[in-house]
XYZ file of C-alpha atoms in Angstrom:
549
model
C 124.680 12.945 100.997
C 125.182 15.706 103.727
C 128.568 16.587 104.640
C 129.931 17.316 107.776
C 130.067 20.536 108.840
C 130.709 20.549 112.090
C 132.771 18.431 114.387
C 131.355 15.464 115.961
C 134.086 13.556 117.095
C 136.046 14.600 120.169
C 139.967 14.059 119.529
C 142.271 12.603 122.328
C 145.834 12.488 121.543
C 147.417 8.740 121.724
C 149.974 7.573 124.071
C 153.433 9.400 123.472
C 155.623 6.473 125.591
C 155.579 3.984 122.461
C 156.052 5.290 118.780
C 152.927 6.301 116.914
C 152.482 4.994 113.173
C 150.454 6.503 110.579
C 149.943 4.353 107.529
C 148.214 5.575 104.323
C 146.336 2.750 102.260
C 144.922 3.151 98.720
C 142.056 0.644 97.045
C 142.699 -0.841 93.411
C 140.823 -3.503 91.632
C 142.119 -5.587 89.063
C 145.350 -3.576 88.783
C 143.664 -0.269 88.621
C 143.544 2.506 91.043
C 139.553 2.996 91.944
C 138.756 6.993 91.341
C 137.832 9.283 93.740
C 138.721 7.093 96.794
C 138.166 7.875 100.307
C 141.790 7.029 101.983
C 142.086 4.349 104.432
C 144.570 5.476 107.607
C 145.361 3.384 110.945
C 146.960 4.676 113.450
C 148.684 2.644 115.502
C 151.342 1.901 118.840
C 151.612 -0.633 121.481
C 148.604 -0.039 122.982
C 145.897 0.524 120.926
C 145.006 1.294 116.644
C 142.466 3.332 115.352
C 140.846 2.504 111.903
C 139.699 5.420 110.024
C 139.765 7.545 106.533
C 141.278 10.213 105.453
C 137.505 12.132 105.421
C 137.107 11.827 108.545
C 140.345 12.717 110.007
C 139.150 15.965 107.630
C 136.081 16.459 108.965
C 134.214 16.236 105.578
C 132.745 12.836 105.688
C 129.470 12.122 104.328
C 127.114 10.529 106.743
C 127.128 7.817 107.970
C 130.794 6.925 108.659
C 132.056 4.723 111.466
C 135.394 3.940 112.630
C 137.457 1.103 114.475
C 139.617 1.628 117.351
C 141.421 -2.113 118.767
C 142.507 -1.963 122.647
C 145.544 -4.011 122.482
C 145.297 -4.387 126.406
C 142.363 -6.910 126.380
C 142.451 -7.459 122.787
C 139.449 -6.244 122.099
C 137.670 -3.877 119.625
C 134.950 -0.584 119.707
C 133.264 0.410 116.537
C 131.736 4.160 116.408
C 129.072 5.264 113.988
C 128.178 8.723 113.095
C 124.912 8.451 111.784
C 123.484 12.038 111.412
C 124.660 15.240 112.754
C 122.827 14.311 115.837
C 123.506 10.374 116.589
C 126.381 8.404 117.136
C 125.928 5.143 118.225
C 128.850 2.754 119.637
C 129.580 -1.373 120.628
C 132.073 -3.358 121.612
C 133.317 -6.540 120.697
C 135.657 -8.318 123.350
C 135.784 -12.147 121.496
C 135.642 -11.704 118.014
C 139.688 -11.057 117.315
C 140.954 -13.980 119.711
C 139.088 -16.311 117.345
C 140.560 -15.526 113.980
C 142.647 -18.046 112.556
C 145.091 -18.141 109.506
C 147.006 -20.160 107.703
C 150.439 -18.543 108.032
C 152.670 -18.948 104.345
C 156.424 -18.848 103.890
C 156.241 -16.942 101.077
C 158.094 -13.103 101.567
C 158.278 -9.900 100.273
C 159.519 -6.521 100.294
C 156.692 -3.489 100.557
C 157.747 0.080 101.326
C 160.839 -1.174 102.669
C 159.184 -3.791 105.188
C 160.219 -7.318 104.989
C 157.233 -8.873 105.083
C 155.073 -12.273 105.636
C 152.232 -13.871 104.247
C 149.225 -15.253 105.875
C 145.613 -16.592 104.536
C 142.051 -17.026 105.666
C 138.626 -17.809 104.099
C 135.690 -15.830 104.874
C 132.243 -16.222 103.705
C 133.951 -18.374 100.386
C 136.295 -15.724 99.754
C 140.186 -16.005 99.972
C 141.777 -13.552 101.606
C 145.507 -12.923 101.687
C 147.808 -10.540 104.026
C 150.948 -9.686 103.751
C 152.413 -8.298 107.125
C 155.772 -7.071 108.691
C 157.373 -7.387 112.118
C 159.956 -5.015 111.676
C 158.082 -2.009 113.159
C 157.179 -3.580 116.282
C 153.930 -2.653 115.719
C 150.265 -4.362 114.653
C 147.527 -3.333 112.781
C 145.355 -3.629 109.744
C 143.197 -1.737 107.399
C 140.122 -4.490 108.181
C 139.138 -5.594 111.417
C 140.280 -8.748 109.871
C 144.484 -9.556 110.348
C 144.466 -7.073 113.319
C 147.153 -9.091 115.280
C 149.210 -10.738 112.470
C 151.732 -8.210 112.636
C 151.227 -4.107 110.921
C 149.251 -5.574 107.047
C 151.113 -3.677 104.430
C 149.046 -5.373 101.837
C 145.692 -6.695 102.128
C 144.518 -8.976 99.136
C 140.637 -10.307 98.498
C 140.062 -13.232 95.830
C 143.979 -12.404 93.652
C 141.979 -8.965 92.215
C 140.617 -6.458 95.226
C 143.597 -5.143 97.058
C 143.994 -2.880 99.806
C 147.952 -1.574 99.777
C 149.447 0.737 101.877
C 151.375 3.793 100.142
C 152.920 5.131 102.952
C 154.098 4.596 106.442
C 154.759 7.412 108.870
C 156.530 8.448 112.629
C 153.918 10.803 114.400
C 153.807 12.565 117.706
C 150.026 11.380 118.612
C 147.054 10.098 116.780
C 143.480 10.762 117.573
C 141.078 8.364 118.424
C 137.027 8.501 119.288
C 135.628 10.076 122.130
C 133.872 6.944 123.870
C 131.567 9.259 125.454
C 128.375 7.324 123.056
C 125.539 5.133 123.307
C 126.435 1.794 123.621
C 124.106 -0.755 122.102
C 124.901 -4.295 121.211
C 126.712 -5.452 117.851
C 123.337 -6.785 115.794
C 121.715 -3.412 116.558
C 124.617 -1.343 115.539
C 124.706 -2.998 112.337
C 120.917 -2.718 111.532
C 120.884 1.180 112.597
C 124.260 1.698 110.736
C 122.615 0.031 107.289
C 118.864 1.876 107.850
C 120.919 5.163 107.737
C 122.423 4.618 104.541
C 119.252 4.915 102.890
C 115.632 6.844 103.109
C 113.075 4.969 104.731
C 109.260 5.722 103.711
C 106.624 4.273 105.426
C 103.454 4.037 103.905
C 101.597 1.227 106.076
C 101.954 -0.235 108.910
C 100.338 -3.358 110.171
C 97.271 -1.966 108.072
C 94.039 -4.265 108.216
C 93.040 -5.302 104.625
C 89.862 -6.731 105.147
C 85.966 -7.088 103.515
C 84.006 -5.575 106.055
C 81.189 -2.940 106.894
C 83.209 -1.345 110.000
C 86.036 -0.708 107.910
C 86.796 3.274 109.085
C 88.781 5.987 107.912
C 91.171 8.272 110.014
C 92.895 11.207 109.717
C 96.013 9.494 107.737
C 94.438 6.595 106.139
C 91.520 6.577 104.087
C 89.787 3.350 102.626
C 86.956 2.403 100.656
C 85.380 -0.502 99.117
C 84.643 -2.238 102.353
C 87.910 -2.305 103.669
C 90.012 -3.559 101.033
C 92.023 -0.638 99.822
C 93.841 1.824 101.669
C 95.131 4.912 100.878
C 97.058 8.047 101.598
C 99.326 11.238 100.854
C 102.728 10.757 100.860
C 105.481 13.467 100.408
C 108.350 12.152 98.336
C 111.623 13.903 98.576
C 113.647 15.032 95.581
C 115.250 11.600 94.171
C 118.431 12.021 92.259
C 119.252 10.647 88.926
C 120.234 7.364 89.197
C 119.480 6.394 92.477
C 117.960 2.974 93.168
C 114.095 3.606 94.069
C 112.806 0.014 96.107
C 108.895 -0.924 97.572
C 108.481 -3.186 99.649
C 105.040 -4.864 100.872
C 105.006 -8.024 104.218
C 101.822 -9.911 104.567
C 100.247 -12.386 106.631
C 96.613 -13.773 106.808
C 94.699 -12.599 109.649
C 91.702 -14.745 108.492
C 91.728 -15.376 105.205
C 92.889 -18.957 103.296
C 93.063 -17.973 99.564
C 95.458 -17.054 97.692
C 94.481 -13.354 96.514
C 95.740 -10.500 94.229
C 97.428 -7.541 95.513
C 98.605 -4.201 94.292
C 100.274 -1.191 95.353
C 99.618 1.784 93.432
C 99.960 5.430 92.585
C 96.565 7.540 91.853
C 97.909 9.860 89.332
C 96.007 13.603 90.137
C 97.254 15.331 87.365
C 94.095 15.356 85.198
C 90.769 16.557 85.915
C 89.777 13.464 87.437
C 91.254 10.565 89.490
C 90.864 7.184 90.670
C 91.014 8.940 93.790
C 86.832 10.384 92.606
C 86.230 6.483 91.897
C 86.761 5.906 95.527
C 85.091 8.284 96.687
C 82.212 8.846 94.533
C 81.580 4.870 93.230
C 82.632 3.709 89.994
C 79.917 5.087 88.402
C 82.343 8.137 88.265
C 84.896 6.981 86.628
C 85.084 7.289 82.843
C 83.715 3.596 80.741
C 86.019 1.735 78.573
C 83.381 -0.468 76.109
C 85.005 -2.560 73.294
C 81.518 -4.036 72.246
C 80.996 -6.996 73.796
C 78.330 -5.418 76.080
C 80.002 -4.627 79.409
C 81.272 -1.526 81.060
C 84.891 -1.118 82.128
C 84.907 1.356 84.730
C 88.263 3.586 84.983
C 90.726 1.170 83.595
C 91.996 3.498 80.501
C 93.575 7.202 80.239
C 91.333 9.693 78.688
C 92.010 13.167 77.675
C 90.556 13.893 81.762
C 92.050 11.074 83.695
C 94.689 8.941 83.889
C 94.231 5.042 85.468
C 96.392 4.211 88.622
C 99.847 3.450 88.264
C 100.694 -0.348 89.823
C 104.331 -0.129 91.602
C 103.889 -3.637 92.552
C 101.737 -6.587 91.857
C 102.196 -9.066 94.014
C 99.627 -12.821 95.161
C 99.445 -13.716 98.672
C 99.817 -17.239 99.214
C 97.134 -19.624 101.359
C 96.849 -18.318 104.686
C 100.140 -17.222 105.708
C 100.951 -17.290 109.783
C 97.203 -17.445 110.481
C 96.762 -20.925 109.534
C 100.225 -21.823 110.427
C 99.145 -24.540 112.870
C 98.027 -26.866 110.038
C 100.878 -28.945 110.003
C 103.119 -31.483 107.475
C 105.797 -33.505 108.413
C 109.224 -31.623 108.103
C 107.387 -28.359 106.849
C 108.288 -25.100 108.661
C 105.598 -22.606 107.893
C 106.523 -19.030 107.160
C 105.780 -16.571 109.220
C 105.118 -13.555 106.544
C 105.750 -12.801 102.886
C 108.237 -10.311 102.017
C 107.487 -8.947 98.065
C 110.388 -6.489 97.366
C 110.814 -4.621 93.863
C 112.794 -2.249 92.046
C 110.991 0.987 90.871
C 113.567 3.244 89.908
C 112.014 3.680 85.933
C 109.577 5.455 87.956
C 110.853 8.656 89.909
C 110.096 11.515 87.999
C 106.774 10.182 88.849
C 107.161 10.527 92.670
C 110.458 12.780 93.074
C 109.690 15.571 95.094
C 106.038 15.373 95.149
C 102.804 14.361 97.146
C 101.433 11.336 95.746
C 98.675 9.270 96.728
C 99.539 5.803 97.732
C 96.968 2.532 97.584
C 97.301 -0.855 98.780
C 94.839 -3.528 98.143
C 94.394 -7.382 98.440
C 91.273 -8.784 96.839
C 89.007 -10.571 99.467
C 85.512 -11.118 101.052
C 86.831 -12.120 104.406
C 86.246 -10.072 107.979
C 90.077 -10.967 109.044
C 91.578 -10.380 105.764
C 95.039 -9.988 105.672
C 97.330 -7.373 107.694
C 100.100 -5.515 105.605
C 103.282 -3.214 105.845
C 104.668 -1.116 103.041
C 107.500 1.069 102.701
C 109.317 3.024 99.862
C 113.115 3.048 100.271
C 115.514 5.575 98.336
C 118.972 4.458 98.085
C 120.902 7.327 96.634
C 123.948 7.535 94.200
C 126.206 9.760 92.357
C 124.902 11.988 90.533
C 123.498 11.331 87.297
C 123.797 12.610 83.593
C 120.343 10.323 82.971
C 117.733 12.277 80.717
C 114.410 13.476 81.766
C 111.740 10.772 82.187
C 108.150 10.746 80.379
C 105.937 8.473 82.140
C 102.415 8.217 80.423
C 100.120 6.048 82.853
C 98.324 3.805 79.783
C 95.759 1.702 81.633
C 95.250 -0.721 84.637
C 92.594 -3.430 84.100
C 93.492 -5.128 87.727
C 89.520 -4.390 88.942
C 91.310 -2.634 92.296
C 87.615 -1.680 93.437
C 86.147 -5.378 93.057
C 84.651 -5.365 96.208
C 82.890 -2.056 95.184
C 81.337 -3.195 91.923
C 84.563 -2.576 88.985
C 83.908 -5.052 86.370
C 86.531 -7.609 85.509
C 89.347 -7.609 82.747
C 86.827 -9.602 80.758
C 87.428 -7.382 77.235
C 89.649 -9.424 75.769
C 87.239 -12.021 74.574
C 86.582 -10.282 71.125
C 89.218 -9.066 68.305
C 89.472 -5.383 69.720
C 90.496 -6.495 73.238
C 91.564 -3.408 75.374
C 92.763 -0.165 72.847
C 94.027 2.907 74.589
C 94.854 6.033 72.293
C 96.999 8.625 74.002
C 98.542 12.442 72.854
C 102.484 12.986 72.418
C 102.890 16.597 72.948
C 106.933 16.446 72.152
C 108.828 13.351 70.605
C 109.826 10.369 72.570
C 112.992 8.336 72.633
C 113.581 5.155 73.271
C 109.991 4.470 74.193
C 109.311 1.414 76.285
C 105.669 0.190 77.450
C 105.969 -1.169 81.218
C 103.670 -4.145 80.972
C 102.205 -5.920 83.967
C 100.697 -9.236 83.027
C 98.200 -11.977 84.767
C 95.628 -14.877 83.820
C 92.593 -15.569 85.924
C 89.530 -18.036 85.993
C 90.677 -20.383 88.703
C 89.169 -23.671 87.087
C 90.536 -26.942 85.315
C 90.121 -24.878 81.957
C 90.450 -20.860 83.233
C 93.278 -18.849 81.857
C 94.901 -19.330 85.476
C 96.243 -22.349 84.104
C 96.230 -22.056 80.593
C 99.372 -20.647 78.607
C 97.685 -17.942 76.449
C 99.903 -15.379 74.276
C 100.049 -11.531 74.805
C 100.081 -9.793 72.305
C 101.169 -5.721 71.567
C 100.169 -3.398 68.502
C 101.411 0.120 68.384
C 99.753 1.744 66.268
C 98.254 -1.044 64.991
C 101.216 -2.451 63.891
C 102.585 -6.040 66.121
C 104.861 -5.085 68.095
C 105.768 -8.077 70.184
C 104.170 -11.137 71.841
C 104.917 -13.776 74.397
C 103.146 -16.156 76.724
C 103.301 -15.208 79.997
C 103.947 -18.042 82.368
C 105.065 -19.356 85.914
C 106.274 -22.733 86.219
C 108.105 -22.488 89.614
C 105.470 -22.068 91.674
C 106.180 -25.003 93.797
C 109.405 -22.966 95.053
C 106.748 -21.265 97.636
C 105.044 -24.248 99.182
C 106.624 -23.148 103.068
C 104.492 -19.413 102.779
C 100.806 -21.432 101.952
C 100.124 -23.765 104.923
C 96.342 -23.744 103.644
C 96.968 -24.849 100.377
C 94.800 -27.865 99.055
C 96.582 -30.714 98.965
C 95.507 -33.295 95.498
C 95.634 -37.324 95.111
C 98.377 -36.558 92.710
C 100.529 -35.287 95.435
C 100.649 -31.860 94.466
C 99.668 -29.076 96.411
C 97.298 -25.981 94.532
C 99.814 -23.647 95.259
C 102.515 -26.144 93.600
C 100.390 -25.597 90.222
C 102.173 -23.653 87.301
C 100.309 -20.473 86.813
C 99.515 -17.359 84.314
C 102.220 -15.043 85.137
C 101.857 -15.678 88.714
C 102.486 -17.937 91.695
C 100.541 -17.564 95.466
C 103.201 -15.682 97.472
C 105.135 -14.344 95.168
C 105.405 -10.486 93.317
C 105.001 -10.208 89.062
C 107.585 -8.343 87.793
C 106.974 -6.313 84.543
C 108.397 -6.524 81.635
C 109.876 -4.081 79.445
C 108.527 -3.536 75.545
C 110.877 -1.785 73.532
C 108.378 0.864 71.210
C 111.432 3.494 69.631
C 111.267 6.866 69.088
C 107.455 8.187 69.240
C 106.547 11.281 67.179
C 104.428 14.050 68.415
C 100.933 13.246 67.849
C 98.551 10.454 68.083
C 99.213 6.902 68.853
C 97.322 3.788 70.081
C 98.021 0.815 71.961
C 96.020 -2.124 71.819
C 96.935 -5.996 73.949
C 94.879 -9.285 72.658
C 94.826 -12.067 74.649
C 92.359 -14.938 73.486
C 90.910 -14.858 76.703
C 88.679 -18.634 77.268
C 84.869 -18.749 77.193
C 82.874 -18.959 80.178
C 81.992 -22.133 81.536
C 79.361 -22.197 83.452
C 79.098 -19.384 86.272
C 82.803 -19.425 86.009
C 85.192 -16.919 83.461
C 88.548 -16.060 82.794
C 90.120 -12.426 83.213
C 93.327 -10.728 82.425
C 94.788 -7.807 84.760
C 97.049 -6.139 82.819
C 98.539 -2.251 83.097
C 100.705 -0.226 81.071
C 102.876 2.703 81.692
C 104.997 4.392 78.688
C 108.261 5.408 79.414
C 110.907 7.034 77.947
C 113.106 10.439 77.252
């Protein structure tokens, strides 16, 4: 977090024809002190009280901090944000305090001295309790909340959060915000106040992903097979230790009904070859994965040249999503998008401080297609003692080029299945395998809709299994208006599903492999995939990562 360095606030000394109070508060929870807290101050008179923090007042406050200031006149209240070094942004909220009510208590108490009063309120299922003196002729609170119960010595949140004042002081003056700022109204304060407590990247915006001939390249964004993957070069910043890494991906159908699969990925570069020469070379380029069953696997396993893409997210749209929004059911309110939002933080020493390329794909044959946005957000904490991270892309089966001729995850109809070796140069702790799991073959008897059991050998030794399954798939049924609708009265997207549901993300799960040894070591996943019927077959996309210190 930057500090302040230099001042931003302009200070105006209060009014000096009522008495000035400074009063110090201190957070605890559940009895305890909380460490390395940030102060709470008000200042306050007759006429007005300023909210603020002992940082501020300082002038070493990490951005962003905002404070309160209550104009006792009108009985209203201004809220200032300092946002960066550059932008401060300001509203003001004339109604809000006149329509707090609370139950006032004759319970009493002494604090610093004060004689003082009790009063309660519910907010948002949460009891709140104030305790608040008269004595000093005075009001004010460290909360918006309670501002004109009387001066809150003690603020109290569910009998275990407390806010308790540790002093109470006579001043000369207090200082209070310049309200030279720009005004803007309260919803947009609050959405520009949260967006700057975190790093926004945005990878796409309102991109086309669509099956088409036209489909062009630009000077940002490149795609290939026909339209249906996009891609670029991103520049990560440095990520610290322990801060929370999140993607998120919003879709709608601009033309297409189905329900499709989606992915957005990292091309590792760190080999000789790439994904990245896949796309722009054909798949013919890409190294073949063969297991014996007489088919070519283009790209889908690391080598000792080339590592497979990295998914950050899978994710299904659902049927036809705001395009198809006018086919209408009695008390059903369409969606208007699909949000998929995931936690990636296992995976920053991946992307901390480095250009990366970035893919997004949705599987389809349709000229519309579907139009996406996709951003990477980097919410940062303290500092970390976290060790270094090994992440060992494994493979990726999820055909991502479909539409330009990759084969299928159709090699786990035989005993081998899909086997990847891969080369420990140093020893490994706590090794997990990052496994991304999903059943395809959309018929009565395709692995869609057939439980079938995963299983993982390291080293040729099981490691675990489990059946990967959805069964709350008819949780979604507002974000598929083009769903098919069955004499049973269920809807296709109601239907439990392999590991996925239309409109919704997979999450992976975490295998626990142990310490590794430097050397060589395989993994290998059997699934017994179903036989073809017909013209119709079953598939598994599945990708691995290895992780660990």
């Amino acid at each position: 977090m930057k500090k302040l360095l230099i001042p931003v606030l302009l200070l105006i000394f209060g009014s000096v024809f009522s008495q000035n109070y400074k009063i110090t508060y201190l957070k605890s929870s559940n009895g305890t002190l909380l460490e390395n807290q940030d102060a709470v101050l008000i200042f306050t008179n007759n006429n007005q009280t300023l909210l603020t923090t002992e940082s501020i007042l300082n002038q070493k406050a990490a951005f962003p901090f905002e404070q309160t200031s209550v104009n006792r006149s009108d009985n209203s209240f201004s809220q200032f944000a300092v946002l960066n070094a550059t932008a401060t942004i300001a509203t003001k909220d004339s109604t809000s305090l006149g329509k707090q009510t609370f139950e006032l208590l004759n319970d009493t108490k002494k604090i610093l001295g004060y004689e003082c009063k009790k009063a309660k309120t519910v907010v948002n299922s949460n009891t709140i309790e104030f305790w608040y003196t008269d004595q000093l002729k005075v009001k004010g609170s460290p909360a918006v909340l309670g501002q004109n119960l009387g001066l809150v010595l003690e603020m109290v949140r569910n009998g275990n959060f407390v806010i308790a004042a540790t002093k109470v002081e006579k001043v000369k003056a207090f200082p209070i915000v310049s309200t030279v700022k720009k005004m803007v109204d309260a919803l947009t304060y609050k959405d520009l106040l949260w967006k700057s407590r975190f790093t926004t990247i945005r990878v796409f915006k309102d991109q086309i992903i669509n099956f088409s001939g036209e489909a062009k390249s630009n000077d940002t964004i490149l795609r290939f097979a026909n339209g249906t993957i996009a891609v670029r070069k991103i520049r990560i910043p440095e990520i610290k230790p322990g801060s929370q890494i999140f993607v998120d991906v919003t879709e709608q159908s601009n033309g297409d009904a189905y329900d499709r699969t989606g992915s957005f990925f990292i091309i590792p570069t760190d080999k000789a070859n790439s994904f990245l020469d896949g796309l722009q070379n054909g798949v013919k380029s890409l190294p073949i994965y063969t297991n014996g069953n007489g088919k070519d696997y283009q790209g889908v396993v690391a080598t000792e040249t080339y590592n497979p893409v990295v998914e950050l997210m899978r994710f299904y749209t659902p049927f036809g999503v705001k395009q198809y929004n006018t086919l209408q059911l009695k008390d059903k309110t369409w969606a208007d998008n699909v949000l998929y939002r995931q936690d990636v933080s296992e995976l920053r020493t991946m992307i901390s401080g480095k250009e990366v390329w970035i893919g997004i794909t949705i599987g389809n044959y349709d000229k519309g297609g579907h139009k996406v946005s996709a951003n990477i957000t980097i919410h940062e904490e303290e500092e970390s003692k976290a060790s270094a991270t090994q992440i060992i892309p494994l493979f990726c089966t999820n055909n991502i080029m479909e539409m330009a001729g990759q084969e299928y995850g159709t090699m786990f109809n035989n005993d081998k299945g899909l086997e990847v070796t891969f080369q420990l140069d140093k020893p490994m702790k706590n090794g997990k395998l990052r496994y991304i799991t999903t059943g395809h073959g959309g018929w009565e008897n395709g692995d869609e809709f057939v439980p079938k059991k995963n299983s993982i050998f390291l080293d040729g030794k099981a490691t675990f299994s489990f059946t990967p399954w959805r069964q709350d798939c008819g949780s979604y049924r507002l974000s598929n208006p083009a769903s098919g609708n069955f004499p049973n009265g269920l809807s296709s997207s109601d239907y439990s599903r392999a590991n996925w549901c239309p409109g919704t993300v997979t999450n992976p799960i975490f295998i626990d492999l142990g310490d590794l040894e430097v050397g060589t070591h395989s993994i290998q996943i059997k699934i017994p995939q179903g036989a073809p019927e017909g013209s119709s077959f079953s598939s598994w996309n599945v990708s691995g990562v290895l992780i660990g210190e």
